[in-house]
Amino acid sequence: EAGVVQSPRYKIIEKKQPVAFWCNPISGHNTLYWYRQNLGQGPELLIRYENEEAVDDSQLPKDRFSAERLKGVDSTLKIQPAELGDSAVYLCASSPQTLFEQFFGPGTRLTVL
Amino acid sequence: SQQGEEDPQALSIQEGENATMNCSYKTSINNLQWYRQNSGRGLVHLILIRSNEREKHSGRLRVTLDTSKKSSSLLITASRAADTASYFCATGIYGGSQGNLIFGKGTKLSVKP
């Protein structure tokens, strides 16, 4: 069984530039999560999808972050424009159902210069 | 916001010794999960314990949950160098963030050969 796929693995951009991350969850998993993980910290939820519906985006900085999950499968997280403080690892995870175990992708390490 | 707090923040032991990590949380939970993260990688689910369970085993892992003290512990027996990683507890809660896992800051475990 293929795991959660994320791309790119690494991204370096100048501040004020846009950036996008892509996630393909495990087949059949209805719930998809985007997390941000700062160095030495645990993951912090940005947004949770149930199928194609964003059921919790309360922690997503909506002035510069946006996300979509077309057809309830793949998802894209975008930052526009990026700021220095956005440097972090962005993790995608999927789960068969809410509160079940989550399966994480390898993450995208973003560096904003 | 941080729900779980792991203790200690860092732990260094010799191969063959047991490692114990603790997690305390603040609000009522549905379940508590432990994850491992190797350096530069995504998180891997280790074990899930429900709020009505007190102890659970999986291989060399033993997890306990004390809901009256709002605390959990993860014991790794006969540790190996490959167990070197960061370990996170995550609480699954209902309420304002239904269906979300809230992660602690993690315990960094180093197992020396």
Tab-separated table of N, CA and C in Angstrom, chain A residues 9 33 35 37 40-45 48 56 91 98-106 109, chain B residues 30-31 33 35 37 40-43 45 48 88 92-94 97-101 103-105:
chain	number	residue	atom	x	y	z
A	9	ARG	N	9.882	17.962	-1.719
A	9	ARG	CA	10.434	17.642	-0.410
A	9	ARG	C	11.102	18.853	0.211
A	33	TYR	N	-5.247	16.089	6.576
A	33	TYR	CA	-4.786	17.152	7.473
A	33	TYR	C	-3.537	17.811	6.886
A	35	TYR	N	-0.434	20.099	8.486
A	35	TYR	CA	0.194	20.576	9.714
A	35	TYR	C	1.415	21.417	9.363
A	37	GLN	N	5.128	22.272	11.224
A	37	GLN	CA	5.993	21.885	12.328
A	37	GLN	C	7.230	22.767	12.345
A	40	GLY	N	11.927	21.740	16.636
A	40	GLY	CA	11.855	21.427	18.055
A	40	GLY	C	10.454	21.431	18.642
A	41	GLN	N	9.458	21.522	17.760
A	41	GLN	CA	8.070	21.555	18.219
A	41	GLN	C	7.282	20.394	17.628
A	42	GLY	N	6.085	20.176	18.169
A	42	GLY	CA	5.200	19.196	17.587
A	42	GLY	C	4.415	19.803	16.432
A	43	PRO	N	3.794	18.974	15.623
A	43	PRO	CA	2.983	19.501	14.510
A	43	PRO	C	1.790	20.302	15.037
A	44	GLU	N	1.466	21.367	14.331
A	44	GLU	CA	0.289	22.176	14.661
A	44	GLU	C	-0.650	22.157	13.462
A	45	LEU	N	-1.907	21.856	13.724
A	45	LEU	CA	-2.882	21.716	12.649
A	45	LEU	C	-3.146	23.049	11.969
A	48	ARG	N	-8.171	20.795	8.393
A	48	ARG	CA	-8.627	19.399	8.303
A	48	ARG	C	-9.773	19.311	7.306
A	56	ASP	N	-12.361	22.184	9.547
A	56	ASP	CA	-11.706	22.998	10.567
A	56	ASP	C	-10.527	23.726	9.931
A	91	LEU	N	3.560	19.315	6.875
A	91	LEU	CA	3.239	17.891	6.858
A	91	LEU	C	1.800	17.677	6.421
A	98	THR	N	-12.030	10.332	11.274
A	98	THR	CA	-11.640	11.296	12.310
A	98	THR	C	-11.251	10.570	13.591
A	99	LEU	N	-10.141	11.005	14.180
A	99	LEU	CA	-9.623	10.515	15.468
A	99	LEU	C	-9.013	9.121	15.379
A	100	PHE	N	-8.986	8.520	14.209
A	100	PHE	CA	-8.233	7.291	14.028
A	100	PHE	C	-6.757	7.651	13.889
A	101	GLU	N	-5.915	6.614	13.814
A	101	GLU	CA	-4.500	6.893	13.619
A	101	GLU	C	-4.295	7.624	12.305
A	102	GLN	N	-3.296	8.490	12.318
A	102	GLN	CA	-2.985	9.286	11.132
A	102	GLN	C	-1.709	8.779	10.483
A	103	PHE	N	-1.697	8.843	9.171
A	103	PHE	CA	-0.543	8.427	8.382
A	103	PHE	C	0.060	9.688	7.774
A	104	PHE	N	1.314	9.905	8.055
A	104	PHE	CA	1.975	11.148	7.637
A	104	PHE	C	2.844	10.940	6.405
A	105	GLY	N	2.890	11.980	5.589
A	105	GLY	CA	3.862	12.031	4.516
A	105	GLY	C	5.206	12.499	5.048
A	106	PRO	N	6.229	12.540	4.179
A	106	PRO	CA	7.579	12.918	4.618
A	106	PRO	C	7.724	14.404	4.897
A	109	ARG	N	10.056	20.709	3.492
A	109	ARG	CA	10.806	21.681	4.295
A	109	ARG	C	10.904	22.981	3.524
B	30	ASN	N	-10.801	11.789	24.019
B	30	ASN	CA	-11.408	10.589	23.479
B	30	ASN	C	-10.375	9.471	23.404
B	31	ASN	N	-9.191	9.823	22.926
B	31	ASN	CA	-8.095	8.861	22.901
B	31	ASN	C	-6.771	9.602	22.976
B	33	GLN	N	-2.688	9.180	21.516
B	33	GLN	CA	-1.864	8.438	20.570
B	33	GLN	C	-0.400	8.834	20.755
B	35	TYR	N	3.341	8.904	18.699
B	35	TYR	CA	3.971	8.886	17.394
B	35	TYR	C	5.487	8.998	17.566
B	37	GLN	N	9.070	10.168	15.382
B	37	GLN	CA	9.565	10.907	14.235
B	37	GLN	C	11.084	10.802	14.195
B	40	GLY	N	14.213	14.402	10.177
B	40	GLY	CA	13.970	14.716	8.783
B	40	GLY	C	12.876	13.896	8.123
B	41	ARG	N	12.106	13.171	8.919
B	41	ARG	CA	11.069	12.320	8.349
B	41	ARG	C	9.701	12.705	8.892
B	42	GLY	N	8.667	12.100	8.315
B	42	GLY	CA	7.313	12.290	8.839
B	42	GLY	C	7.093	11.473	10.095
B	43	LEU	N	5.954	11.678	10.721
B	43	LEU	CA	5.637	10.947	11.939
B	43	LEU	C	5.070	9.577	11.623
B	45	HIS	N	2.815	6.444	13.374
B	45	HIS	CA	1.931	6.090	14.485
B	45	HIS	C	2.449	4.854	15.196
B	48	LEU	N	-2.417	3.622	19.912
B	48	LEU	CA	-3.577	4.425	20.287
B	48	LEU	C	-4.209	3.783	21.511
B	88	PHE	N	6.188	11.790	20.260
B	88	PHE	CA	5.143	12.774	20.528
B	88	PHE	C	3.885	12.080	21.033
B	92	GLY	N	-6.659	13.174	21.229
B	92	GLY	CA	-7.836	13.304	20.389
B	92	GLY	C	-8.984	13.775	21.248
B	93	ILE	N	-9.518	14.934	20.920
B	93	ILE	CA	-10.526	15.523	21.791
B	93	ILE	C	-11.785	15.862	21.018
B	94	TYR	N	-12.881	15.912	21.728
B	94	TYR	CA	-14.129	16.444	21.201
B	94	TYR	C	-14.344	17.804	21.830
B	97	SER	N	-12.499	21.627	18.948
B	97	SER	CA	-11.728	21.156	17.805
B	97	SER	C	-12.051	19.690	17.583
B	98	GLN	N	-13.317	19.401	17.349
B	98	GLN	CA	-13.737	18.010	17.215
B	98	GLN	C	-12.956	17.310	16.138
B	99	GLY	N	-12.447	16.160	16.507
B	99	GLY	CA	-11.798	15.331	15.527
B	99	GLY	C	-10.348	15.672	15.270
B	100	ASN	N	-9.788	16.625	15.988
B	100	ASN	CA	-8.390	16.967	15.774
B	100	ASN	C	-7.500	16.306	16.808
B	101	LEU	N	-6.269	16.020	16.393
B	101	LEU	CA	-5.237	15.603	17.324
B	101	LEU	C	-4.407	16.825	17.684
B	103	PHE	N	-0.851	17.829	19.328
B	103	PHE	CA	0.441	17.234	19.641
B	103	PHE	C	1.183	18.041	20.696
B	104	GLY	N	1.978	17.318	21.498
B	104	GLY	CA	2.900	17.968	22.417
B	104	GLY	C	4.186	18.327	21.693
B	105	LYS	N	5.167	18.806	22.476
B	105	LYS	CA	6.435	19.241	21.889
B	105	LYS	C	7.406	18.085	21.690
